Every structure is written in structure tokens, then in C-alpha cells.
């Protein structure tokens, strides 16, 4: 598994931290083609954990993320 | 093969350790599209080993994990 | 997730920085096959963030980029 | 190519070493979707080498392994 | 994104440098299945930049290259 | 792009070096699904270069190799 550059001053790390604080709903497109939607509960160098509308918890490996978008 | 950031204080590592202790059934979605289900018996920086309902052992490379979910 | 060689003297890093300054519209082809188009707002070692014509923000993981082209 | 965490005390490395000693038949599922079956003859940080029933030798890059299972 | 072993004495780095000098037309097959053709204008540890017959510039991430061939 | 553990005492590196000396014809299966066949002319930490029956040269990125087999 790949580890992240997890310097908390980096824009990409701060952006996710802000989205956690805002409890924003985010869509994650994965390299598998899966589209996962939820509020981010935490991130670490390896993973992002989200909670969907049914409180189902999913731990996404960062290595598998293609892109994410705040859901408008 | 990719190695993991295997600091045992990281949320992603602790989460898997807790799921091992709880003998929770987990679904792993892989980058191949495979969905593997089982109880996690161990993890190390490279792999996660699961046992399915028939006691079949599968060693998953962490590099191939897209996401996992506790099975509800 | 993979980190970038983020030496700002590298041609690939400078090229993206120039495209940010020029507010150029760029097409990103991802390893998923997705084609995302927008102006780059920032890059860091992990990600490139783009804004599309509707001001939708998308954060692309660099690990998932196959190639990009200035849109002509 | 990715290198492995090749600490021989790791469970994932020891597991493969044990399977080599036992001359166990293993199925390897690759990220390409290929399923390769054989006895493991050696591993190193980059590769796993297997021999199939016809003594055909195949060198698998660890980076391409999704999971493996002892064949029951 | 993955960084390259960018030692300029390595055969793979020198080969691309020679192809730049010769203004050779190269086909790049990417992990997406895309086949991109052009003259290489520069490489760095992250990327290879090509110009096609219409002078369209494409920046290819090295992480996404499967193989390349001088076009005969 | 990923770099290889390029310690020339490793079995995987030595195996390729022996196949170069023997001018053996090898099949490389790539993560794209492509099957490339040829004699290996050189390897370095990033790439393997092969020559096919028509003397067409192809430089394969090691990151894209799933497995290889001496052609029987």
C-alpha cells in the first residue's frame, strides 16, 4: 500500500480536514470505477473513512482514489 | 509491492486491529473488482489475511485494496 | 497514495504552475478512463485541484493521472 | 516496480516461506484478473516464482498480486 | 504519483534522452490502453512530454506507461 | 514510475540477467493485458528492453509487468 505525503500544511490534506469539520458530503471516485458518497470522519496517511446516509462506515485506501468532489 | 505506513497508532491500522479483536466479518473490495468477505486473522505492512465462512484462508495484498466495510 | 517528486524546478511541476498562472483549460485523462476538464487552481505533491466551467471543484489524485493536455 | 517490505519476521513473508517448504499448491489472483496456480519455488522483494503442474515456470511481480489462497 | 529512478546513466533514461536528440517518433502504450504517438520534447522524474503531428502537447505521467516503441 | 529493488544478488534480478545471457525468448504479461514476446536485451531499475522476431525494440516499464514466462 502506498503512504501519503501527510504534511498537514499541504493543501490536499487541509482540504480534507476542512471537509471533515464542515461535515460536507463528498463523492469519491475510485480506480475501480466505484463512486462512494459520504461524510468524511477521519483521514490518516493510508486511508479516508466515510459514513454514508445509513451510517455505514467505509474505509477507503487513498491509493485507490482517482478524485473526489464536494457534492453540490 | 507497496509497503504500508505501519505505525500502530494510525487510525487505519488500529481500526483493523480492533476488527481482528472483535472477530468482525468484513467485506474487502479489491482493485480487481473482487469482493472478499471474512474475519481478519492478521495484518502486517504488506498483507491482510482473512478466513471465510468455510475456513478458507486468503492473503490479500494491501496494495490491491480499494476499500473495506464491516458487514452489517 | 503515492507522493510526487515535488521539486519546483522540475519541468513537470513548472509546467503545471505555468498553466495555473495562465488559467489555461486542461484535460486530464485518468487511469479510470475518466476525462476531466478545468482550470487548475492548485497542485501539491499528492493532488491537482481543478475548477470546471460550472465552478465545480474536483481534487484529482496525481497517482491516478495518465496524461494531461492543454485544451486547444 | 514496487519493492516489498522484506523483513523475514513479517507474517506475510513467513507465510510464503512456509508454503515453499510445504510445496503447497497456491492460487494467485493478479490485478490483471489472471489466476495462476502452482508451487512457489522462491520469493524475493520483487517477485514470487511458481512452477505449475507441467513444470512451466512463471515469475510473478508482487506488485501485480491481488491475493493468494492455498488450494484446497 | 510515483517518482522515477532518474539517474542519467541508467539505460532507460539515456534511451529516452537519445530519442529526444534524434527527434524520433515514439508510441507510448499506457496502462489505460491509450496509445499516444509523438516526438518526446522532455522527460523528468515524473513525466514525459510529447508533441504529436499537429503540435498538440501531451504530458504523460511515467507511472501510467506500460511500454514504448520507436515507430518504424 | 516505480523503481526496482535492483540488488543484483536478488533471484528476480539474476533470473532476468541469465535469460539475457541465454538469449531466451520470454513472454511478458502486462497489467494492460498485453502479451509481449521477445529476447531481453537489457534491464535497469525502471525498465526491461526486449527485441521481437522482427527486431522491433520495446521498452517495458517494470511497474507494468504482471508476470513473465520463458517461452517453451
PDB file of C-alpha atoms in Angstrom, chain C residues 4-17 43, chain E residues 1 3 6 42-47:
ATOM      1  CA  UNK C   4       5.293  13.314  -6.103  1.00  0.00           C
ATOM      2  CA  UNK C   5       8.801  14.381  -6.702  1.00  0.00           C
ATOM      3  CA  UNK C   6       7.803  17.959  -5.869  1.00  0.00           C
ATOM      4  CA  UNK C   7      10.953  19.844  -6.722  1.00  0.00           C
ATOM      5  CA  UNK C   8       9.620  23.095  -8.161  1.00  0.00           C
ATOM      6  CA  UNK C   9      12.471  23.312 -10.654  1.00  0.00           C
ATOM      7  CA  UNK C  10      11.300  20.148 -12.419  1.00  0.00           C
ATOM      8  CA  UNK C  11       9.726  20.741 -15.849  1.00  0.00           C
ATOM      9  CA  UNK C  12       6.566  18.806 -14.954  1.00  0.00           C
ATOM     10  CA  UNK C  13       5.952  20.850 -11.794  1.00  0.00           C
ATOM     11  CA  UNK C  14       6.767  24.149 -13.509  1.00  0.00           C
ATOM     12  CA  UNK C  15       4.520  23.300 -16.449  1.00  0.00           C
ATOM     13  CA  UNK C  16       1.522  22.896 -14.132  1.00  0.00           C
ATOM     14  CA  UNK C  17       2.472  26.079 -12.255  1.00  0.00           C
ATOM     15  CA  UNK C  43      -1.230  21.417  -7.031  1.00  0.00           C
TER      16      UNK C  43
ATOM     17  CA  UNK E   1       2.395   9.796  -8.078  1.00  0.00           C
ATOM     18  CA  UNK E   3       8.869   9.124  -8.891  1.00  0.00           C
ATOM     19  CA  UNK E   6      16.320   9.398 -12.510  1.00  0.00           C
ATOM     20  CA  UNK E  42      11.484  16.435 -22.467  1.00  0.00           C
ATOM     21  CA  UNK E  43      11.423  13.977 -19.577  1.00  0.00           C
ATOM     22  CA  UNK E  44      11.829  14.482 -15.847  1.00  0.00           C
ATOM     23  CA  UNK E  45      11.410  12.043 -12.927  1.00  0.00           C
ATOM     24  CA  UNK E  46       7.610  12.377 -13.065  1.00  0.00           C
ATOM     25  CA  UNK E  47       6.671  12.869 -16.710  1.00  0.00           C
TER      26      UNK E  47
END
